[in-house]
Coordinates of C-alpha atoms and ligand atoms in Angstrom, one line a residue:
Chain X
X1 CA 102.0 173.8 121.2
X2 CA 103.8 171.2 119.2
X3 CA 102.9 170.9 115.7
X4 CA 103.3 167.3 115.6
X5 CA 100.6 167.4 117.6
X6 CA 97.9 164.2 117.1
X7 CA 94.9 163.8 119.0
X8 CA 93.7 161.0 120.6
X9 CA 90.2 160.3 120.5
X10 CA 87.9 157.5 122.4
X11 CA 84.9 156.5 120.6
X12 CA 82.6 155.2 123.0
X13 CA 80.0 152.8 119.9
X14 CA 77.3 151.2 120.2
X15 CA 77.5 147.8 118.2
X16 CA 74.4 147.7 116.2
X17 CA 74.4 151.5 114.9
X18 CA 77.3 153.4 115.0
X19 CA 79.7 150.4 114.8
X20 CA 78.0 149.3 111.9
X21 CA 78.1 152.6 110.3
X22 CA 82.2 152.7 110.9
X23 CA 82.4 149.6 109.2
X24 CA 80.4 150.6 106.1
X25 CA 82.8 154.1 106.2
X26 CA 85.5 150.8 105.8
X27 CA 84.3 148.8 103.1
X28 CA 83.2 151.5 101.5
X29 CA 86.9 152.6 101.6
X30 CA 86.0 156.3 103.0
X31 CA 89.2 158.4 104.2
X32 CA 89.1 159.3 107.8
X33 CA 91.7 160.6 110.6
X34 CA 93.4 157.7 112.4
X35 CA 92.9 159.8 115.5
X36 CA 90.0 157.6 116.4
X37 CA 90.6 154.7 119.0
X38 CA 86.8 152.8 118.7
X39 CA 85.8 151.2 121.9
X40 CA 82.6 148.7 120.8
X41 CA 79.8 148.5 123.4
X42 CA 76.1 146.8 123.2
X43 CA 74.6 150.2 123.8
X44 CA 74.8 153.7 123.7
X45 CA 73.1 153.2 127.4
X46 CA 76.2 151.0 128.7
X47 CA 78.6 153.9 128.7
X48 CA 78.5 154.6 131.8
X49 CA 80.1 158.6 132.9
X50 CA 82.9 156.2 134.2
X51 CA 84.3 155.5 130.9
X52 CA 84.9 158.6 129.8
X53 CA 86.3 160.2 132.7
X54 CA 88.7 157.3 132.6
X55 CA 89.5 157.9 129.2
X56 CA 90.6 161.1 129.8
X57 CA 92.1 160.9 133.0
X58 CA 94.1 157.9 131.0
X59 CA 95.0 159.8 128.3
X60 CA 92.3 160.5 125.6
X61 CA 92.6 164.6 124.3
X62 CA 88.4 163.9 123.6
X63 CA 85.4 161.4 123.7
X64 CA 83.1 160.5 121.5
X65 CA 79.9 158.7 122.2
X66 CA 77.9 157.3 119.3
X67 CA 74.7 155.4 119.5
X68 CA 71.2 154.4 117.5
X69 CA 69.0 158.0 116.8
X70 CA 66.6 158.0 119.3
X71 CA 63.9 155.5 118.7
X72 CA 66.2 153.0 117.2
X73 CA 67.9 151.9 119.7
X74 CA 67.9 147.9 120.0
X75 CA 67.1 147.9 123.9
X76 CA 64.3 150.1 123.8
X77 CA 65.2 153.5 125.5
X78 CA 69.2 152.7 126.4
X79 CA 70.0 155.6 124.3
X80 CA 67.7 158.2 126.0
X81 CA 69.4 157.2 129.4
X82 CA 72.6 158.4 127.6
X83 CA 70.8 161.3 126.3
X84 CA 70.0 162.5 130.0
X85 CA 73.2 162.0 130.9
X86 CA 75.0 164.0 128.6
X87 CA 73.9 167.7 129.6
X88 CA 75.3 166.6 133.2
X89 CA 78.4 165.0 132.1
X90 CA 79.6 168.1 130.1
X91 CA 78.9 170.8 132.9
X92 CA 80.8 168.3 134.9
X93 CA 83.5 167.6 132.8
X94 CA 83.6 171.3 132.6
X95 CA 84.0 171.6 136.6
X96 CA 86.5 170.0 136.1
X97 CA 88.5 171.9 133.6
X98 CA 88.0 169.6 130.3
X99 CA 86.7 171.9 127.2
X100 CA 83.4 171.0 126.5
X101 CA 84.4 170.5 122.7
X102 CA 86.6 167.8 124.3
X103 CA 83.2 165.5 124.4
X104 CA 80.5 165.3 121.7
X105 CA 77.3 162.7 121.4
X106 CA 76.2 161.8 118.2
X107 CA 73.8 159.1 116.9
X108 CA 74.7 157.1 113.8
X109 CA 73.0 155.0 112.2
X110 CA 74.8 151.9 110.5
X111 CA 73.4 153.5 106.9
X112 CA 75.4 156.8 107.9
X113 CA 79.2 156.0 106.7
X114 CA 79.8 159.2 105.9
X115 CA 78.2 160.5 108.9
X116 CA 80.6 159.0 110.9
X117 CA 83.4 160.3 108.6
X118 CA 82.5 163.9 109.0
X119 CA 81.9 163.2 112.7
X120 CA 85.1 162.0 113.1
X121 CA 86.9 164.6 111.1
X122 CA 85.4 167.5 112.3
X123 CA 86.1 166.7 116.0
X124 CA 89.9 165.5 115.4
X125 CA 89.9 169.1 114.1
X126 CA 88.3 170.7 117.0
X127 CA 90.3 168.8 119.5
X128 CA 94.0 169.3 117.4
X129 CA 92.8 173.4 117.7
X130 CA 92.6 172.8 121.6
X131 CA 95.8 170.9 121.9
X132 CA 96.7 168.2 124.3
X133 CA 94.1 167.6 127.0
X134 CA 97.9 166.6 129.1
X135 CA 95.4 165.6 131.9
X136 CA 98.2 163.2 134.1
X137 CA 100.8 166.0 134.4
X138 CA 98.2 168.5 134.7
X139 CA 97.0 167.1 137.9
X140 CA 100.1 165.2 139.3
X141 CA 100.0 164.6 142.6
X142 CA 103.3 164.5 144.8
X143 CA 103.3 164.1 148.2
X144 CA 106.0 166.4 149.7
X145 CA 108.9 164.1 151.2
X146 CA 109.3 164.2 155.1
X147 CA 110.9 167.8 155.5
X148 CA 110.8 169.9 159.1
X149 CA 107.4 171.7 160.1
X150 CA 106.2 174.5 162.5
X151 CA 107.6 174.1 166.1
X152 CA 105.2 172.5 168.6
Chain Q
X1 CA 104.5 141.0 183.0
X2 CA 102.5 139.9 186.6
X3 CA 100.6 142.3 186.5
X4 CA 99.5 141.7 182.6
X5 CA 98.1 138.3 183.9
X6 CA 95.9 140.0 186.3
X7 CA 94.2 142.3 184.0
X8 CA 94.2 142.7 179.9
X9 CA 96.5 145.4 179.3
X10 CA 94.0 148.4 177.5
X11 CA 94.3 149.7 174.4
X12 CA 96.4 152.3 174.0
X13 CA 94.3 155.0 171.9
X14 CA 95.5 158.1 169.9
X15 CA 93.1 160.7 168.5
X16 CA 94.2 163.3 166.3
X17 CA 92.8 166.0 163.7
X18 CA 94.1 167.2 160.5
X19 CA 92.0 170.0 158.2
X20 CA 89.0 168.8 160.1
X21 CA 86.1 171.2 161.7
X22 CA 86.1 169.0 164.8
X23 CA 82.9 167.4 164.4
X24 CA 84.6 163.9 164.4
X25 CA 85.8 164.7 167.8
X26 CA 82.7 165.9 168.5
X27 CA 81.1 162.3 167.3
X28 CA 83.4 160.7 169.7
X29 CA 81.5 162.3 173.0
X30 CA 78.4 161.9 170.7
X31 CA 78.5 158.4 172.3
X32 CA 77.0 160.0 175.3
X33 CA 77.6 157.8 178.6
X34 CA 79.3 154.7 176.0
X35 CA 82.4 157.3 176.4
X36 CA 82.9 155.1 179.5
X37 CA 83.1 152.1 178.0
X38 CA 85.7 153.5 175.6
X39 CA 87.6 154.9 178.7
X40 CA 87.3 150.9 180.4
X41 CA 89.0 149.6 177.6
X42 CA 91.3 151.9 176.4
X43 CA 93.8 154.8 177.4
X44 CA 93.4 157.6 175.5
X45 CA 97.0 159.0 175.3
X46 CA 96.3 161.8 172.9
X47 CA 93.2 164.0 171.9
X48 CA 94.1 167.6 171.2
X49 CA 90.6 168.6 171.4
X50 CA 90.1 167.3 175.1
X51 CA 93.6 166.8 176.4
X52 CA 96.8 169.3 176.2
X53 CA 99.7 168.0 174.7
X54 CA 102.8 168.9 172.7
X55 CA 104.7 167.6 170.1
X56 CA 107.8 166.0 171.9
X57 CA 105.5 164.1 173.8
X58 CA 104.5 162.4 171.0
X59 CA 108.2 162.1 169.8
X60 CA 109.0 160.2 172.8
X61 CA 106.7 157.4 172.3
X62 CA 108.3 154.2 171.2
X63 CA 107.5 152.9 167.6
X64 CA 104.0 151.2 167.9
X65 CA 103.4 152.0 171.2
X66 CA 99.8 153.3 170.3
X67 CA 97.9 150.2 169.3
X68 CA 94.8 152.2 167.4
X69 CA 95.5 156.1 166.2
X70 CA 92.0 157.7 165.1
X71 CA 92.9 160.4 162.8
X72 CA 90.5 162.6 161.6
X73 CA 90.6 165.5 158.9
X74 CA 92.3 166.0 155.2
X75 CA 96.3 166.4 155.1
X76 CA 97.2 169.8 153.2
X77 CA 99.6 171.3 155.1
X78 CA 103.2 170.1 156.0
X79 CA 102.2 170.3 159.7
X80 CA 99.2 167.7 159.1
X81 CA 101.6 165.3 156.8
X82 CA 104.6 165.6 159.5
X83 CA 102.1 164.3 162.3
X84 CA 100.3 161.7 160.1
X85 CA 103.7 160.1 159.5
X86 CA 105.0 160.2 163.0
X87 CA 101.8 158.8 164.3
X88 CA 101.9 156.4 161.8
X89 CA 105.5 155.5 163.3
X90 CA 104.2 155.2 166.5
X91 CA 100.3 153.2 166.0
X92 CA 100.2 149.6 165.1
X93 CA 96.9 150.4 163.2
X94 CA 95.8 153.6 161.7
X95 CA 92.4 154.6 160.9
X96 CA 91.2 157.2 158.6
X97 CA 88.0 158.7 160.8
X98 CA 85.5 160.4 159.6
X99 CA 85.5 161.8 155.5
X100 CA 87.9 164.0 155.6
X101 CA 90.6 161.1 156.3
X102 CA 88.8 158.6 154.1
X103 CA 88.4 160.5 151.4
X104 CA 89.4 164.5 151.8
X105 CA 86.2 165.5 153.1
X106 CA 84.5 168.8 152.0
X107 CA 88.5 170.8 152.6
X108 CA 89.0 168.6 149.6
X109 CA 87.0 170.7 147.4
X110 CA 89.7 172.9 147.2
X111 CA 91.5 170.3 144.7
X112 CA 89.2 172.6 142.0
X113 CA 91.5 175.1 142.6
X114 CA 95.5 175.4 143.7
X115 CA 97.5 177.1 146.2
X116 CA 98.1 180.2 143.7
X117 CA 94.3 180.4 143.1
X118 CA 93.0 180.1 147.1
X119 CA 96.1 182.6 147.8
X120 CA 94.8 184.9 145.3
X121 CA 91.2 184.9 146.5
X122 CA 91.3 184.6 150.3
X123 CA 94.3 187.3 150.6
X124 CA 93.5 189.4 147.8
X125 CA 90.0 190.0 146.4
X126 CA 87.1 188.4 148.7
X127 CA 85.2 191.3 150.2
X128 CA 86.1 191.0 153.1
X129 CA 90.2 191.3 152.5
X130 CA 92.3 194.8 153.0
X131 CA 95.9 194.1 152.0
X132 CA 96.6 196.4 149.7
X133 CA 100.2 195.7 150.0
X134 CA 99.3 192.1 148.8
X135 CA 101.3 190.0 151.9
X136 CA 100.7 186.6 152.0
X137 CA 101.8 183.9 154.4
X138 CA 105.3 183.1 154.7
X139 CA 106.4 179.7 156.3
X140 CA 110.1 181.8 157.5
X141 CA 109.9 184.7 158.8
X142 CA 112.4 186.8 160.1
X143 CA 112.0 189.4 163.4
X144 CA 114.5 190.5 165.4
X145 CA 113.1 188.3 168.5
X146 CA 114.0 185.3 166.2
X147 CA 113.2 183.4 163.2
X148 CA 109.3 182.7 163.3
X149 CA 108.0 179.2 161.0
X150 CA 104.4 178.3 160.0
X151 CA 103.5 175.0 158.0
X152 CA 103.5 175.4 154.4
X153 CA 100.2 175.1 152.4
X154 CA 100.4 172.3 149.9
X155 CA 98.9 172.8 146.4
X156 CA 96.6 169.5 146.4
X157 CA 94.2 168.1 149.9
X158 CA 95.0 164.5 150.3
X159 CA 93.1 161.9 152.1
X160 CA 94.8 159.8 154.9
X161 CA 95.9 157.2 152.7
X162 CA 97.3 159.1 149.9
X163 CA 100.1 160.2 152.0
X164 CA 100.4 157.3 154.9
X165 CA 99.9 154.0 154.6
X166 CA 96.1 153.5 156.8
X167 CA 94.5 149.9 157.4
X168 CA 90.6 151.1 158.3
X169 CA 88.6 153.7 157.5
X170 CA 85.6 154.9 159.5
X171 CA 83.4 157.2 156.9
X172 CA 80.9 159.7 158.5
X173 CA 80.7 163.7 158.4
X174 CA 80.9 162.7 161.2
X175 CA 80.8 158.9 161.8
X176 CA 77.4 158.6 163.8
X177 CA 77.6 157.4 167.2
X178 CA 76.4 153.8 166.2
X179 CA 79.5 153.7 163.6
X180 CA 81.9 155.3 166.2
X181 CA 80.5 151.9 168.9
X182 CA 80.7 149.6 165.7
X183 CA 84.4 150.4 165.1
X184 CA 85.6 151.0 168.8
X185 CA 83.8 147.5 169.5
X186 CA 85.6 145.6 166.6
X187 CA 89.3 147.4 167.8
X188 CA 88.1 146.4 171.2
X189 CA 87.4 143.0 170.8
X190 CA 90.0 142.1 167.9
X191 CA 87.2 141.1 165.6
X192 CA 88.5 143.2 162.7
X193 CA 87.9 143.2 159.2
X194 CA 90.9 142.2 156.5
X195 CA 92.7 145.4 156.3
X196 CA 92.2 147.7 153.9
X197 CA 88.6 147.7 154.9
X198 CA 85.9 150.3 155.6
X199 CA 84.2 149.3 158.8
X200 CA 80.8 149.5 157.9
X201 CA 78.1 148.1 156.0
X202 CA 78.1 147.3 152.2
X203 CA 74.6 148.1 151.2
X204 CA 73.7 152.1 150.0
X205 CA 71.8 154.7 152.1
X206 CA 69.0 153.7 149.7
X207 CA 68.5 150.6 151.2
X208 CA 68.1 151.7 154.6
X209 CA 65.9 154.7 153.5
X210 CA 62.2 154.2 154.1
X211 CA 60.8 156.5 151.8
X212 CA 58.4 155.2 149.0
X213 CA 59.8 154.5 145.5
X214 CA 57.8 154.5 142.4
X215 CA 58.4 151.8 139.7
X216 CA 58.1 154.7 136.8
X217 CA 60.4 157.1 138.2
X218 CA 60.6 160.5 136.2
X219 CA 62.1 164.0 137.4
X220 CA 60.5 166.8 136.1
X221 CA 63.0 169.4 137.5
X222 CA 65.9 169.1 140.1
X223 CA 65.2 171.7 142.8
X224 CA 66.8 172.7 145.7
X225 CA 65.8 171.6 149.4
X226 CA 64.8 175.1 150.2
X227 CA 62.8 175.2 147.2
X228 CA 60.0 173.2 147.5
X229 CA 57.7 171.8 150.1
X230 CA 59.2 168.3 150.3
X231 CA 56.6 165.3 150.6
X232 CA 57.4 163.1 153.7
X233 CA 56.4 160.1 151.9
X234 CA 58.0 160.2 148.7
X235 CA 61.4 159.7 147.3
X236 CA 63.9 162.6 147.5
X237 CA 65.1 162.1 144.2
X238 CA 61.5 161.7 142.3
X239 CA 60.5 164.8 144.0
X240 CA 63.8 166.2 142.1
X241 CA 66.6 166.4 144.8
X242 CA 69.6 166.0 144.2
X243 CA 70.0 163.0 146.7
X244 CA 73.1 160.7 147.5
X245 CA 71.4 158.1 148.7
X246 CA 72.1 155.7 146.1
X247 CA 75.5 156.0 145.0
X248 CA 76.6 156.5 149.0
X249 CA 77.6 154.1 151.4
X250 CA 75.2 153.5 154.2
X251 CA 75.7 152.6 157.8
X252 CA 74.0 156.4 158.4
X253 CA 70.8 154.7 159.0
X254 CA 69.5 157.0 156.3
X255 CA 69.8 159.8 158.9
X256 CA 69.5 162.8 156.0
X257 CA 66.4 161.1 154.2
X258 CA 64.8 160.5 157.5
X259 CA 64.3 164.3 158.3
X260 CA 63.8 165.7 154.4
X261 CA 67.3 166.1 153.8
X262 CA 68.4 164.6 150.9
X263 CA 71.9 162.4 151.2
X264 CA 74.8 164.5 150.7
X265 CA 77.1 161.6 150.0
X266 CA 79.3 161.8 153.2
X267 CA 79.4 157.8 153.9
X268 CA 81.5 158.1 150.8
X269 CA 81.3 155.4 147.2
X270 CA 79.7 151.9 147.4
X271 CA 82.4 149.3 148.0
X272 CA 83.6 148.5 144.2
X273 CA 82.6 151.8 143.1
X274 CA 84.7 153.2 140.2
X275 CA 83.5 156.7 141.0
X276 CA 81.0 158.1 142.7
X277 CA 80.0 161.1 140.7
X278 CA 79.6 158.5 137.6
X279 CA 77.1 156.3 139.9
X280 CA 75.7 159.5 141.3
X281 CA 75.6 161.3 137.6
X282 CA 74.0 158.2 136.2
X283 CA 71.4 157.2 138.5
X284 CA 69.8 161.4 139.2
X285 CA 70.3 162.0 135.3
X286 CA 68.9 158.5 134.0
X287 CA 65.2 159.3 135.4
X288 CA 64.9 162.4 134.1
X289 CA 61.5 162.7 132.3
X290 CA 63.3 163.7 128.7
X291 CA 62.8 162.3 125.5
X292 CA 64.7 164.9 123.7
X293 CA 67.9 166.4 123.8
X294 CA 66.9 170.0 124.2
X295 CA 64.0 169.2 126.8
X296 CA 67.0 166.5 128.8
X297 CA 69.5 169.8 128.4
X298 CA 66.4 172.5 130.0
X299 CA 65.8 170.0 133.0
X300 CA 69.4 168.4 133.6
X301 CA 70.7 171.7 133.6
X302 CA 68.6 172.7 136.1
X303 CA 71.2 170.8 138.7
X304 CA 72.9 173.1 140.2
X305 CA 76.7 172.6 140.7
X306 CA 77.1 168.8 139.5
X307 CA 80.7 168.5 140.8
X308 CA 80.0 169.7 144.1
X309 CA 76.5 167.7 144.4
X310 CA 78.6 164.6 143.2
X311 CA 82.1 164.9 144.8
X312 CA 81.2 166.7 147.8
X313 CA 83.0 164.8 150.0
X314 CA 84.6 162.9 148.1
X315 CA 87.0 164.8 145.3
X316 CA 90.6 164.0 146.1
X317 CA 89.8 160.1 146.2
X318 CA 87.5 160.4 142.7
X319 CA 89.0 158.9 139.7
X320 CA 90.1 162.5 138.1
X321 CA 91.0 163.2 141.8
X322 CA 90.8 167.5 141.2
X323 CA 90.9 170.2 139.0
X324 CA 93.4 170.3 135.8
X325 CA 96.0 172.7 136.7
X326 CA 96.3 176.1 134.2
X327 CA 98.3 174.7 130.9
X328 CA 101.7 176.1 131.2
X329 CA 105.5 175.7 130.5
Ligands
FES401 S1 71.7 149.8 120.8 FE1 72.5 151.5 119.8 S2 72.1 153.0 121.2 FE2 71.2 151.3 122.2

């Protein structure tokens, strides 16, 4: 594995916690990897399994979703639909050959800036230790070119 | 040219099947004594499964001499891809019939693993295998009658369209005989759909399922069919199925539902769908009666085999399309 090695990660936010809280990490001028790519949503509950299979298959060596702790999110219950999810995303993501580590849920508040910092540092970590996820050429497809087959 | 003004000249029809288990032929005759109206309209040049054939006769043809070729089953051999091109040469329009075509069907499952890993298993360590001297299939072979060739065995299953260019697709493990008269009635009478399309409808198997639907929805657990006694009445999925039904295409008339089968997904995404095991993953997980992460992980986990519920029929076409491939070199 290259050492120059730098992962990319998605973070999937919702915009009234965990977006928040990244903005208080910045303006309260706390350090953390540049690895992070933040994505802003309404809700935990919008990120729909869609998104992060698409991050990866476009690219992303891991995912982060982030939301409101349970109870506070600002639609009611759109975090607990992402809560349910989860369990069934990761064995699927699994199926699929993705390290679990690759993914991780989290809720942060907008109060938790240096939650958000740890989060974020801690999983750059875990995902630099599993290298790149390499998920285009892993699963190129090429369609043989027109060659001769079996006799009729 | 004379006789043209007497009477319409019939469609000239080609059937063929790729890594298919025959059941799309099978739905053809499903049409019962309607196989006669397909005969009045159309000559059926080519069906392998009814009619013997060989390969140069299909070489002979003249480019777009076939006006419709129905061709069923995945593409993962180099057998499979050589005929889907030259009937592609030789048919005005091609249709991808059945799942298999349309989207890789259940041989596209095998996208979880590669050719090394299905080699390994099937001629090395299922049960059932002797070959202690580890041969595996050769595509030339040398004997001293001659050389002998088989098709080589590609790595990934493709649908129709990810190796030929198609213009319908006709979805159905197997197509039911109303979706087989649907799509041999809009060939028949010109009356098709922008190409590109799926002839079909664009509402889900939910929609035409008559069970009863609660407004507070909540699985408890996810079972198996053979599990449980399963309620006529009552939604599949509140009863904790794993059912299709409303991430899948109808057009079935909700066939599966209708005898307390849930859907299995084989009518393939809703039009627009990004991917059908997100839709599918969301709307089973979403419901789940779980307020808390460990008591969401005891019942969610309870699913058994989430990519195969999700992508059954569907894997090749899905947005990560298979399996990663072992890191290496
Ligand atoms: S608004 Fe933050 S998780 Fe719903």
């Amino acid at each position: 594995m290259s050492h120059e090695f730098e992962p990319r990660i998605v973070v999937l936010c919702c915009n009234w916690c965990t977006y928040a809280g990244a903005d208080l990490a910045g303006t309260s001028r706390m350090k953390y990897a540049p690895n992070v790519r933040l994505v802003r949503v309404m809700c935990s509950g919008r990120v729909d399994p869609s998104f992060v299979l698409r991050a990866f298959q476009d690219g992303a060596d891991g995912v982060l979703i982030a939301g409101c702790h349970p109870g506070d999110c600002h639609y009611i219950n759109g975090n607990l639909k992402t809560l349910r999810r989860y369990p069934a995303l990761e064995t699927l993501i699994a199926q699929f050959g993705i390290e679990p580590d690759r993914m991780r849920l989290e809720w942060i508040s907008a109060a938790e800036g240096d939650v958000f910092v740890h989060v974020v540092n801690e999983m750059t970590e875990q995902v630099r230790a599993l290298g790149p996820l390499d998920w285009k050429r892993r699963t190129a497809m090429t369609v043989p070119a027109a060659e001769s087959h079996t006799a009729g | 040219m004379g006789e043209e003004l007497k009477a319409p000249k019939k469609i000239q029809l080609a059937m063929y099947w790729a890594a298919s288990c025959g059941g799309c032929d099978m739905a053809v005759l499903d049409v019962n004594e309607k196989i006669l109206d397909i005969a009045a309209v159309a000559d059926i040049r080519l069906w392998p499964i009814a009619m013997d054939y060989k390969y140069k006769d299909i070489e002979k043809w003249a480019d777009g001499e076939i006006d419709v070729c129905l061709f069923n089953g995945a593409v993962r051999n180099s057998e499979q891809l050589h005929l889907a091109r030259l009937l592609r040469q030789k048919s005005k329009v091609m249709v991808a019939f059945g799942s298999c075509a349309s989207f890789g069907g259940i041989p596209g499952l095998a996208n979880l693993h590669c050719k090394k890993t299905i080699f390994e298993a099937v001629y090395g360590y299922t049960a059932s295998t002797v070959n202690p001297e580890g041969t595996t299939p050769q595509t030339h072979t040398h004997v001293p009658e001659g050389d002998l060739h088989i098709p080589e065995f590609f790595d990934d299953v493709y649908s129709l369209a990810q190796v030929i260019p198609v213009e319908y697709y006709v979805p159905g493990c197997p197509p039911t005989p109303e979706t087989v008269m649907t799509a041999v009635n809009a060939i028949a009478t010109g009356n098709l759909p922008p190409v590109g399309s799926t002839i079909g409808i664009s509402k889900a198997v939910c929609d035409e399922c008559k069970r009863t639907k609660s407004d507070k929805p909540g699985i408890v657990e996810f079972h198996r069919p053979q599990e449980i006694f399963v309620d006529a009445e009552k939604c599949l999925l509140e009863q904790g199925l794993t059912c299709m039904g409303s991430a899948t295409r109808g057009g079935c008339g909700s066939l599966c539902p209708g005898v307390n089968m849930p859907c299995r997904g084989c009518y393939g995404p809703m039009p627009n769908s990004l991917d059908v095991g997100a839709d599918a993953l969301s709307a089973m997980t979403s419901i789940v009666d779980a307020a808390e992460e460990g008591d969401a992980r005891a019942k969610v986990g309870k699913m058994v085999d989430p990519l195969g519920t999700f992508y059954r029929f569907t894997l090749p076409v899905s947005m990560l399309r298979r399996a990663a491939r072992p890191l290496q070199g």
